[in-house]
PDB file of C-alpha atoms in Angstrom:
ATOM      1  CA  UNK A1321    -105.676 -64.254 -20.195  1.00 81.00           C
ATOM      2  CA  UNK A1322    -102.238 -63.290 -18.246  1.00 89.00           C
ATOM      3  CA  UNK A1323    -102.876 -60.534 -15.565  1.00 92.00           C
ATOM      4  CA  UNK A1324     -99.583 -58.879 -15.672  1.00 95.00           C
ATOM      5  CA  UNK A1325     -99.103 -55.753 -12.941  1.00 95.00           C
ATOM      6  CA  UNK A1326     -96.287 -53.159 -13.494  1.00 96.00           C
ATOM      7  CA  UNK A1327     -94.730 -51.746 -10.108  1.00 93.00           C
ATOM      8  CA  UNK A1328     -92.319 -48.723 -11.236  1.00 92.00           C
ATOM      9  CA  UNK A1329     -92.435 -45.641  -9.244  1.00 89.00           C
ATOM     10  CA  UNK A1330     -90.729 -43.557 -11.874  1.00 89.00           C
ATOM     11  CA  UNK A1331     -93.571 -42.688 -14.130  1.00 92.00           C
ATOM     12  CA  UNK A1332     -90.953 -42.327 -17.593  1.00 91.00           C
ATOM     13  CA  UNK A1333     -89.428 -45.951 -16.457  1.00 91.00           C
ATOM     14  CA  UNK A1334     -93.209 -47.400 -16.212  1.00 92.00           C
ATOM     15  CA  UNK A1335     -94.456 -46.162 -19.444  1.00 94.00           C
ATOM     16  CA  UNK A1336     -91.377 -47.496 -21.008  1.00 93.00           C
ATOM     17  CA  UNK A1337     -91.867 -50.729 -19.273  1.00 94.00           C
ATOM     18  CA  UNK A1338     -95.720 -50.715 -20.287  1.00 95.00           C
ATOM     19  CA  UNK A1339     -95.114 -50.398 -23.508  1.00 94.00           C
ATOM     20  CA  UNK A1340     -92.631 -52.702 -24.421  1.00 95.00           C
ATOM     21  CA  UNK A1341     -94.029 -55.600 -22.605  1.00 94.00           C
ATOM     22  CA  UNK A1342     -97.527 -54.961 -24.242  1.00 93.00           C
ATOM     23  CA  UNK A1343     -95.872 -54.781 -27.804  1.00 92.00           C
ATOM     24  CA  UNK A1344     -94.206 -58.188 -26.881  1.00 90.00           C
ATOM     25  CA  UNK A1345     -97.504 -59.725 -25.845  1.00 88.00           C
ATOM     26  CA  UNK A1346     -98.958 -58.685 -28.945  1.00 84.00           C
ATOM     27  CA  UNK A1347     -96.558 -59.880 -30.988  1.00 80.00           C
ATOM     28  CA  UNK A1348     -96.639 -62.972 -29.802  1.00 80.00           C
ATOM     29  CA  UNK A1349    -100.647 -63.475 -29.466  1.00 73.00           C
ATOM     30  CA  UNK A1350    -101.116 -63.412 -25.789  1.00 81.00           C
ATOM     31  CA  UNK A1351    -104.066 -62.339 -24.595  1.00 81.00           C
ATOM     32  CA  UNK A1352    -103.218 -60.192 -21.310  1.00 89.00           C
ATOM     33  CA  UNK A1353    -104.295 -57.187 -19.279  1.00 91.00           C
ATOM     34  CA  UNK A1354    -101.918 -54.606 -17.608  1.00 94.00           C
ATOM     35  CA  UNK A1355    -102.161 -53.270 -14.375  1.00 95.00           C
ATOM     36  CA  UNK A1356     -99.684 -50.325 -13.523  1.00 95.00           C
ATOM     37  CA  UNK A1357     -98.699 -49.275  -9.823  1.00 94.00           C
ATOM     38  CA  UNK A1358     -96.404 -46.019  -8.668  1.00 92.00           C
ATOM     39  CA  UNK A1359     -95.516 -47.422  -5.450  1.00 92.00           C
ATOM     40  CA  UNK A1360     -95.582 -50.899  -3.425  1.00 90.00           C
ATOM     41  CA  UNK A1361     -97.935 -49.985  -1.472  1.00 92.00           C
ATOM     42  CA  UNK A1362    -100.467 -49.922  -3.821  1.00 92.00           C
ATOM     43  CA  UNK A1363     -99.515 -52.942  -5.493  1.00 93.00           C
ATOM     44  CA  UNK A1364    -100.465 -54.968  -2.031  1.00 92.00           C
ATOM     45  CA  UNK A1365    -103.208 -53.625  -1.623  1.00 91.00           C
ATOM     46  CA  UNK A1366    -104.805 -54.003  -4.991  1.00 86.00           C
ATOM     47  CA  UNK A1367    -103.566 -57.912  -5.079  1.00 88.00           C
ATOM     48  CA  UNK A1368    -106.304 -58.739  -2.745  1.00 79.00           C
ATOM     49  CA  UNK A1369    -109.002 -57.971  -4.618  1.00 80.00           C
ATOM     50  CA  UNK A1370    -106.984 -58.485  -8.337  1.00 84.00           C
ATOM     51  CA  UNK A1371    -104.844 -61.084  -8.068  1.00 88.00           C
ATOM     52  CA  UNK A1372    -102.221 -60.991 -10.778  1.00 92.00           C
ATOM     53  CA  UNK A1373    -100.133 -63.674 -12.941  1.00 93.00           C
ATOM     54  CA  UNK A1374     -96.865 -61.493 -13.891  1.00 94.00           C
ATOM     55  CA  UNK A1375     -95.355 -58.507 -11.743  1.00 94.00           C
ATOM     56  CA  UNK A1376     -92.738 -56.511 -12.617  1.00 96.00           C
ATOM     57  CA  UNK A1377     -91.498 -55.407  -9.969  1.00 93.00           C
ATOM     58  CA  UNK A1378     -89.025 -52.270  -9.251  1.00 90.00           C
ATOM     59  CA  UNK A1379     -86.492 -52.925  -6.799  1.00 87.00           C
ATOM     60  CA  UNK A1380     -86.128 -49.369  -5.447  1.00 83.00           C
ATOM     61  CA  UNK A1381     -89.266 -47.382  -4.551  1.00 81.00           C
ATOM     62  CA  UNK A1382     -90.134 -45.129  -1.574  1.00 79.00           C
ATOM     63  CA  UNK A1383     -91.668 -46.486   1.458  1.00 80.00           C
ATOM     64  CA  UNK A1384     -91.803 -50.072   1.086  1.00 82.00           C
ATOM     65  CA  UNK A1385     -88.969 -51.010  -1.575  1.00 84.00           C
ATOM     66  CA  UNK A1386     -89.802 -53.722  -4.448  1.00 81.00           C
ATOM     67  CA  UNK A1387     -87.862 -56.936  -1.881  1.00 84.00           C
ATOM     68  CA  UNK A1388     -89.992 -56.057   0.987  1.00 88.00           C
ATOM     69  CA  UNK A1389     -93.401 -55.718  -1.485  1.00 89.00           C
ATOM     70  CA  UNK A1390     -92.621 -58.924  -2.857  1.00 87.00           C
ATOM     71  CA  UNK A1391     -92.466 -60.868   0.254  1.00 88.00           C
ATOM     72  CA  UNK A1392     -96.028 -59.463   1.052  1.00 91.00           C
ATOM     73  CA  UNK A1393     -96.972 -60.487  -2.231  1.00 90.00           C
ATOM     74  CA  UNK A1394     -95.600 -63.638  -1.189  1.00 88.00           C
ATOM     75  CA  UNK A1395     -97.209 -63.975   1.484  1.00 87.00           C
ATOM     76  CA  UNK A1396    -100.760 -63.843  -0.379  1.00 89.00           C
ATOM     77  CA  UNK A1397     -99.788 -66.003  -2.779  1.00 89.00           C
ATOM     78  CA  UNK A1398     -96.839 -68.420  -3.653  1.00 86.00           C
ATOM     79  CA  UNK A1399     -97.230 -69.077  -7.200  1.00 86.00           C
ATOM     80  CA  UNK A1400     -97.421 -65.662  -8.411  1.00 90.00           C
ATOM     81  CA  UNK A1401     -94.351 -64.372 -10.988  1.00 92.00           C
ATOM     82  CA  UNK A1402     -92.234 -61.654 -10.004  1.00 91.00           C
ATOM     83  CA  UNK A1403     -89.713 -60.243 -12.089  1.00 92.00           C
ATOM     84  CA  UNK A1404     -87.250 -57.502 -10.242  1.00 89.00           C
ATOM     85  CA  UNK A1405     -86.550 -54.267 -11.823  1.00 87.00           C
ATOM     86  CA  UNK A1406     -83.561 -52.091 -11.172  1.00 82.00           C
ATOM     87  CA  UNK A1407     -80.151 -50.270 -11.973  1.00 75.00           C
ATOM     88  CA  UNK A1408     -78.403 -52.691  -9.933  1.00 63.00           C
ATOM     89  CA  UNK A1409     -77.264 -56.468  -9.866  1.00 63.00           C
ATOM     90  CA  UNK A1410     -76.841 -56.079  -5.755  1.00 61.00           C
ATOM     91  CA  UNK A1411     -80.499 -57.563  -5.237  1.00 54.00           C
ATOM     92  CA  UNK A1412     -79.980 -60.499  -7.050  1.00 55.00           C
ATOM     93  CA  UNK A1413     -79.527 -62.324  -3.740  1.00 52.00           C
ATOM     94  CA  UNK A1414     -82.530 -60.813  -2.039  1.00 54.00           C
ATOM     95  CA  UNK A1415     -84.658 -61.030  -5.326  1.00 50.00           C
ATOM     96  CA  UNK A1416     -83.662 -64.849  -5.156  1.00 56.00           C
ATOM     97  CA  UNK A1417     -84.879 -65.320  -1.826  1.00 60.00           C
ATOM     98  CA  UNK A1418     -88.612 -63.982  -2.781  1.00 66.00           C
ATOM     99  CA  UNK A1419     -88.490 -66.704  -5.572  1.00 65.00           C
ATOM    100  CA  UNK A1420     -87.856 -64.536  -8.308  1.00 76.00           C
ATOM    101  CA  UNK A1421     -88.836 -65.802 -12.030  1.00 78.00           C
ATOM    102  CA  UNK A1422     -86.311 -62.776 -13.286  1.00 77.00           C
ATOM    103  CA  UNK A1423     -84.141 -59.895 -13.191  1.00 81.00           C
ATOM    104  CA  UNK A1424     -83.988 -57.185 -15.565  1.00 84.00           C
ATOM    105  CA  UNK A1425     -81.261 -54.618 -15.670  1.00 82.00           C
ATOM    106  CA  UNK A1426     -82.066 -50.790 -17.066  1.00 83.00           C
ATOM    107  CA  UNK A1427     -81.962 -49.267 -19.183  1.00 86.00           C
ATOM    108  CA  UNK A1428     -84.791 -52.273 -20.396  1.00 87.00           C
ATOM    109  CA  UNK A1429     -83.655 -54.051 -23.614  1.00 89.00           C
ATOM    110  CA  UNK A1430     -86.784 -55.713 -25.265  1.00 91.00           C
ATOM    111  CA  UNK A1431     -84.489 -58.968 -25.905  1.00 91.00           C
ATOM    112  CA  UNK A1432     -84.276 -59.590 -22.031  1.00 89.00           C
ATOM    113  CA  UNK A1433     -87.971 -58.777 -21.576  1.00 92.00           C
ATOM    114  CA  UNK A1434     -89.604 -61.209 -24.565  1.00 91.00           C
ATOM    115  CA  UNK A1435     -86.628 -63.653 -23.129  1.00 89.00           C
ATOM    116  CA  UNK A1436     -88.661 -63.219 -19.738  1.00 90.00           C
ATOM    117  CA  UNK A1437     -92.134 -63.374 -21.409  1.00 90.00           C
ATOM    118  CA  UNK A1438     -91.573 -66.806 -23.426  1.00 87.00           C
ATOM    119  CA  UNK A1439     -90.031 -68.274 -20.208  1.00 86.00           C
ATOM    120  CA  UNK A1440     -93.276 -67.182 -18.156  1.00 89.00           C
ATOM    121  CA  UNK A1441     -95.378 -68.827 -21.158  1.00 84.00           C
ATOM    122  CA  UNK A1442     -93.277 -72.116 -21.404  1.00 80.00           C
ATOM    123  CA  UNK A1443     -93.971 -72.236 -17.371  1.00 82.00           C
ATOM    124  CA  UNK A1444     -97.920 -71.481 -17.737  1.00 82.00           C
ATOM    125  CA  UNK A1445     -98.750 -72.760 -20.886  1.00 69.00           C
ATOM    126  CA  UNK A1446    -102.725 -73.216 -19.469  1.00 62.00           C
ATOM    127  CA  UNK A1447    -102.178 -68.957 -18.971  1.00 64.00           C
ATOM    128  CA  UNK A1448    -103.265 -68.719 -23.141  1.00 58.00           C
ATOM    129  CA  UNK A1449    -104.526 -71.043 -25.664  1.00 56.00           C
ATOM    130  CA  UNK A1450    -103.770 -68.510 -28.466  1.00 74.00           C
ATOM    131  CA  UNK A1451    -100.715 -71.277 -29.225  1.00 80.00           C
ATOM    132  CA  UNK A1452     -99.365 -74.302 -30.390  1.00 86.00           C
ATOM    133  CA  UNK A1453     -96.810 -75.996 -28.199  1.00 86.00           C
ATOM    134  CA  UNK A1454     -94.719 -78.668 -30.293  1.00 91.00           C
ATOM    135  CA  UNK A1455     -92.055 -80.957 -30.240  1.00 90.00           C
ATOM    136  CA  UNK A1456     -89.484 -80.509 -33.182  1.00 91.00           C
ATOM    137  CA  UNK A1457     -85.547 -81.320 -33.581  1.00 86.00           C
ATOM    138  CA  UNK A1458     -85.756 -82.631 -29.831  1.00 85.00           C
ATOM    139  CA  UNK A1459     -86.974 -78.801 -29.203  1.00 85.00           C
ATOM    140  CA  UNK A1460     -90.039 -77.360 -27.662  1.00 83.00           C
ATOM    141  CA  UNK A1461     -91.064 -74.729 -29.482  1.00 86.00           C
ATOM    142  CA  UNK A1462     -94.447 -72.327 -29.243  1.00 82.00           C
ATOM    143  CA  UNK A1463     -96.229 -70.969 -31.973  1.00 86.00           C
ATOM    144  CA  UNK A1464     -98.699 -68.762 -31.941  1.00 82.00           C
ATOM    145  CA  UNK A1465    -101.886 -69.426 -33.791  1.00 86.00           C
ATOM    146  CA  UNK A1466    -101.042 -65.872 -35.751  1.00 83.00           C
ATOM    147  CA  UNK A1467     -97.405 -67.035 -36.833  1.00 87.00           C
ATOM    148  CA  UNK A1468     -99.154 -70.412 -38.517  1.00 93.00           C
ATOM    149  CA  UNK A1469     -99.423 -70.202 -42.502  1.00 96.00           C
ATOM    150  CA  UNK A1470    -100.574 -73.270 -43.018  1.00 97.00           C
ATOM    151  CA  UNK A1471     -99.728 -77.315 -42.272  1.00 98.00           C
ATOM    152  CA  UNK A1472     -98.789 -80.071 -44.589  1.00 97.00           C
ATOM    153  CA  UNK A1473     -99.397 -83.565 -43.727  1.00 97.00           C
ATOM    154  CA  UNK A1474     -97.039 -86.355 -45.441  1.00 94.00           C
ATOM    155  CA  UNK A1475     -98.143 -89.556 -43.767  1.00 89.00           C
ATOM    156  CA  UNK A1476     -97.157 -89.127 -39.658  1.00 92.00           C
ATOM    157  CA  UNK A1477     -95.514 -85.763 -40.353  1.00 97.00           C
ATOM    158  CA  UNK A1478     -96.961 -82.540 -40.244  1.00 97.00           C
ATOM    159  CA  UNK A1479     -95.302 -79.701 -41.930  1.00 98.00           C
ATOM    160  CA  UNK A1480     -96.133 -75.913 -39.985  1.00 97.00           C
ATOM    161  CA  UNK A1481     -95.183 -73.242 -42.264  1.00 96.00           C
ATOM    162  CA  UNK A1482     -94.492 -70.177 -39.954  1.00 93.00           C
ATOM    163  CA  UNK A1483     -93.912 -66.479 -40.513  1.00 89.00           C
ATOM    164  CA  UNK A1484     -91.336 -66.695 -37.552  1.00 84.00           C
ATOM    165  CA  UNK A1485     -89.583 -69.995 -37.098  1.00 89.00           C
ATOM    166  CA  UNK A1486     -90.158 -70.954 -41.128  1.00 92.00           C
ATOM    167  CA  UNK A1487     -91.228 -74.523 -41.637  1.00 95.00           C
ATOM    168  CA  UNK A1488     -91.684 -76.633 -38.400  1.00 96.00           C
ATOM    169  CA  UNK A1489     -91.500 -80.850 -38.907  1.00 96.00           C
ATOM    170  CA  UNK A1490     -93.489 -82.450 -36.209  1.00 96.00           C
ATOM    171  CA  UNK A1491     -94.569 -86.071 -36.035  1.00 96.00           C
ATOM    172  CA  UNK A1492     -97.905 -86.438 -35.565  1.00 95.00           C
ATOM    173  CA  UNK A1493    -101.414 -86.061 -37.368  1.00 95.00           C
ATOM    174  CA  UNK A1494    -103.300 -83.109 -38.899  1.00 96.00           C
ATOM    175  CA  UNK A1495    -106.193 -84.448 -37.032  1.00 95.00           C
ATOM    176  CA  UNK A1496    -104.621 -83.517 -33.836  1.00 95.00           C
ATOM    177  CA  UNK A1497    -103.730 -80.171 -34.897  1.00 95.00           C
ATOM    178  CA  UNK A1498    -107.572 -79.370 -36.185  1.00 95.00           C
ATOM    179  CA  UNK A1499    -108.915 -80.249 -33.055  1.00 92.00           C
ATOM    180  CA  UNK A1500    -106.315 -77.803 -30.676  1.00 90.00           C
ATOM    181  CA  UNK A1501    -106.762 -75.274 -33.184  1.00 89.00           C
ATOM    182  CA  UNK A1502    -110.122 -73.924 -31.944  1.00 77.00           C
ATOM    183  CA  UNK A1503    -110.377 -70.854 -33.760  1.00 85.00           C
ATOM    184  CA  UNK A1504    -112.005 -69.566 -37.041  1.00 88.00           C
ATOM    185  CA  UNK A1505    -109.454 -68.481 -38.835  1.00 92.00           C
ATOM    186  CA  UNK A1506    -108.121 -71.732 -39.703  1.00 96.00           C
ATOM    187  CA  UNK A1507    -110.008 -73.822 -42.063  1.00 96.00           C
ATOM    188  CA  UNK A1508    -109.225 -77.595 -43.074  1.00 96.00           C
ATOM    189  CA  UNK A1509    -109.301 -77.508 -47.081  1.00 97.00           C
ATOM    190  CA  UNK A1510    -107.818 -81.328 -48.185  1.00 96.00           C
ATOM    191  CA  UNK A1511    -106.782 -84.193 -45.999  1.00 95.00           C
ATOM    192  CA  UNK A1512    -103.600 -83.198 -46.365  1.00 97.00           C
ATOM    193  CA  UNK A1513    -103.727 -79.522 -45.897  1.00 97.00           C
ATOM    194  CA  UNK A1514    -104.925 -76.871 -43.020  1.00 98.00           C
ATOM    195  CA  UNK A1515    -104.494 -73.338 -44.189  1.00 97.00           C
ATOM    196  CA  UNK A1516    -104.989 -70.031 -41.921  1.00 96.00           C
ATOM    197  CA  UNK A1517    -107.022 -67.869 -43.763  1.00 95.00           C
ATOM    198  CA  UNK A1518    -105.271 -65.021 -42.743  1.00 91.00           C
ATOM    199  CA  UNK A1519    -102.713 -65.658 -45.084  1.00 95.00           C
ATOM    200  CA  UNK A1520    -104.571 -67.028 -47.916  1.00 95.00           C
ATOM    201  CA  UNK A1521    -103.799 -64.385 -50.548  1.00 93.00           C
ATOM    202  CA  UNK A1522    -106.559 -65.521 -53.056  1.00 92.00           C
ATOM    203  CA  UNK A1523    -107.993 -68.462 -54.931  1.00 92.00           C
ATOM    204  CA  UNK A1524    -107.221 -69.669 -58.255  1.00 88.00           C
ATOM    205  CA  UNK A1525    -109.108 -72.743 -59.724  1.00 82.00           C
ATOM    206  CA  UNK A1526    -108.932 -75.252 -57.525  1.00 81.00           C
ATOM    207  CA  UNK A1527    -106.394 -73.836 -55.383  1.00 93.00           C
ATOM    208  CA  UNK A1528    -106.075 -71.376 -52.398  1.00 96.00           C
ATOM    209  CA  UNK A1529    -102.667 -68.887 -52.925  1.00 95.00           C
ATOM    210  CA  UNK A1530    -101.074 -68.276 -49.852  1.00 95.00           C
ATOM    211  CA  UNK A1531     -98.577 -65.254 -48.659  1.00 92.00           C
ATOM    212  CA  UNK A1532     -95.482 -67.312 -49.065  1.00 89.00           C
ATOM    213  CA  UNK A1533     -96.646 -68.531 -52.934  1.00 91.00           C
ATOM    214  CA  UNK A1534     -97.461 -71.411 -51.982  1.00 92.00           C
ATOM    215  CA  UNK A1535    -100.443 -73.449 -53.746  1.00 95.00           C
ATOM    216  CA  UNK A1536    -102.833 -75.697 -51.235  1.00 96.00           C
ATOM    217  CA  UNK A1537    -105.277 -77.860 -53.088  1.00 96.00           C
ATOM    218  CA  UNK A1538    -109.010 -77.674 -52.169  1.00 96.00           C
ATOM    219  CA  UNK A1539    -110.730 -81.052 -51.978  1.00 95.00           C
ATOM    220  CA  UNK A1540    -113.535 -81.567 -54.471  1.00 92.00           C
ATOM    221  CA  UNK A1541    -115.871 -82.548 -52.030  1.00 92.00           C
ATOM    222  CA  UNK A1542    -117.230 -80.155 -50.332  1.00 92.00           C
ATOM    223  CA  UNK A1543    -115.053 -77.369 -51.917  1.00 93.00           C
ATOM    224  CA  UNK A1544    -118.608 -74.770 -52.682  1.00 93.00           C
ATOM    225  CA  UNK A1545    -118.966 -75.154 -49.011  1.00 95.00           C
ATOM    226  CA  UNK A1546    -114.621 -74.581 -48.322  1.00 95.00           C
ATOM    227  CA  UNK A1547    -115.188 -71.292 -50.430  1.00 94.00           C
ATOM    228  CA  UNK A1548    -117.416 -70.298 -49.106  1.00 94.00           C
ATOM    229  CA  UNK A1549    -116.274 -70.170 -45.925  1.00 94.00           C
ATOM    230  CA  UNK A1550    -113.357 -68.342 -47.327  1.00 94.00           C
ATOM    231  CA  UNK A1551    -115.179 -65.696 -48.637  1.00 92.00           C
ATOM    232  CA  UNK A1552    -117.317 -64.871 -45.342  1.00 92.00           C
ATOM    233  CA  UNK A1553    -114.311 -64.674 -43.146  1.00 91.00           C
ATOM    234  CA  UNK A1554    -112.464 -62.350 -45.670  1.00 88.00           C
ATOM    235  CA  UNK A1555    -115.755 -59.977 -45.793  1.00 86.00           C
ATOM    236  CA  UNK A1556    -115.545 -59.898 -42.161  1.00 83.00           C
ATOM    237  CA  UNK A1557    -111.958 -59.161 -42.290  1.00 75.00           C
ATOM    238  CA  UNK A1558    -112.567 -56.298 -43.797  1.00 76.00           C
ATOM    239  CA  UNK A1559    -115.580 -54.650 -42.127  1.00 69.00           C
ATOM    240  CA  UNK A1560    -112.815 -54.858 -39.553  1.00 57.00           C
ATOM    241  CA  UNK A1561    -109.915 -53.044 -40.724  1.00 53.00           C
TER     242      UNK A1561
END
């Protein structure tokens, strides 16, 4: 869970701000609660009882302004992100002396805030478990457990079929990836494959369909057990939407 708090004193710029950063989350399958404050003052003295992971953090506010609120904040606690707010690049000098993660500019463009976000995750990856973090290409890349179709082992390569980054080669072994994922929508159907049954978009003999057309084999053994399986977490599904 990332605590995130949102400092803004202008009530139109802090909705905004609320609701682009919680669409981002989403999107990406954080798991986070959002504080919002109107003023600095506020902020400081709700830390001590609710410490938080992420601020942002509005440079110019009434009373105490968004540099002098984050050195208390600093002051309380060092490890804490804060990402400055404002109209203006002429804090970017006091914003670095607090430590600063980031600086956003307004009007807020969503690119610059998930650019923000994925930093703050690569950073704090023990923040959420709701991902994968992999090596691939010499890249690190995370992927969230909802962007994962399914994976394809091929001796020590496994194949992640994504709905965002399309198909991710990593070397290493499904057995790995069964264990991390700790979750109940995926469901190991063959040695070979792992689907997400979020995606599966029905069966066919001896075969799952997924969303992309693909065809994943069920293994014979076992495979009343695999279906059924299948078939309880798609009822639930749907008591749910």
């Amino acid at each position: 869970m990332i605590e995130v708090a949102v400092c803004e004193d202008s009530e139109i710029d802090r909705g905004m701000l609320e609701e682009i950063i919680g669409f981002l989350m989403t999107d990406r399958g954080l798991e986070y609660n959002m504080t919002p404050f109107s003023n600095g003052e506020g902020l400081v003295a709700g830390y001590k009882n609710h410490p938080f992971d992420l601020i942002f953090l509005d440079v110019m506010m009434n009373e105490i302004d968004g540099i002098e609120t984050g050195k208390m904040i600093r002051q309380m606690d060092k490890n804490v992100e804060i990402v400055y707010c404002t109209s203006s690049s002429d804090f970017a000098i006091a914003a670095y002396e607090v430590h600063a993660m980031g600086y956003l500019l307004k009007p807020y463009e969503p690119g610059r805030i998930g650019a923000v976000i994925d930093y703050y995750v690569q950073k704090h990856p023990q923040k959420n478990q709701n991902y994968i973090e992999v090596k691939s290409r010499r890249k690190s890349l995370i992927i969230p457990y909802k962007d994962i179709i399914n994976m394809e082992s091929d001796n020590k390569v496994v194949y992640i079929y994504t709905t965002t980054q399309g198909i991710v080669k990593v070397y290493n072994k499904l057995d790995v990836f069964e264990k991390e994922l700790s979750d109940d929508r995926f469901l190991r159907c063959h040695q070979s494959y792992l689907v997400n049954m979020q995606y599966v978009a029905g069966l066919v003999d001896s075969d799952f369909i997924m969303i992309n057309d693909k065809m994943i084999p069920i293994r014979k053994s076992g495979r009343k057990l695999i279906v059924k399986k299948y078939e309880e977490f798609f009822k639930e599904s749907l008591k749910q939407t």
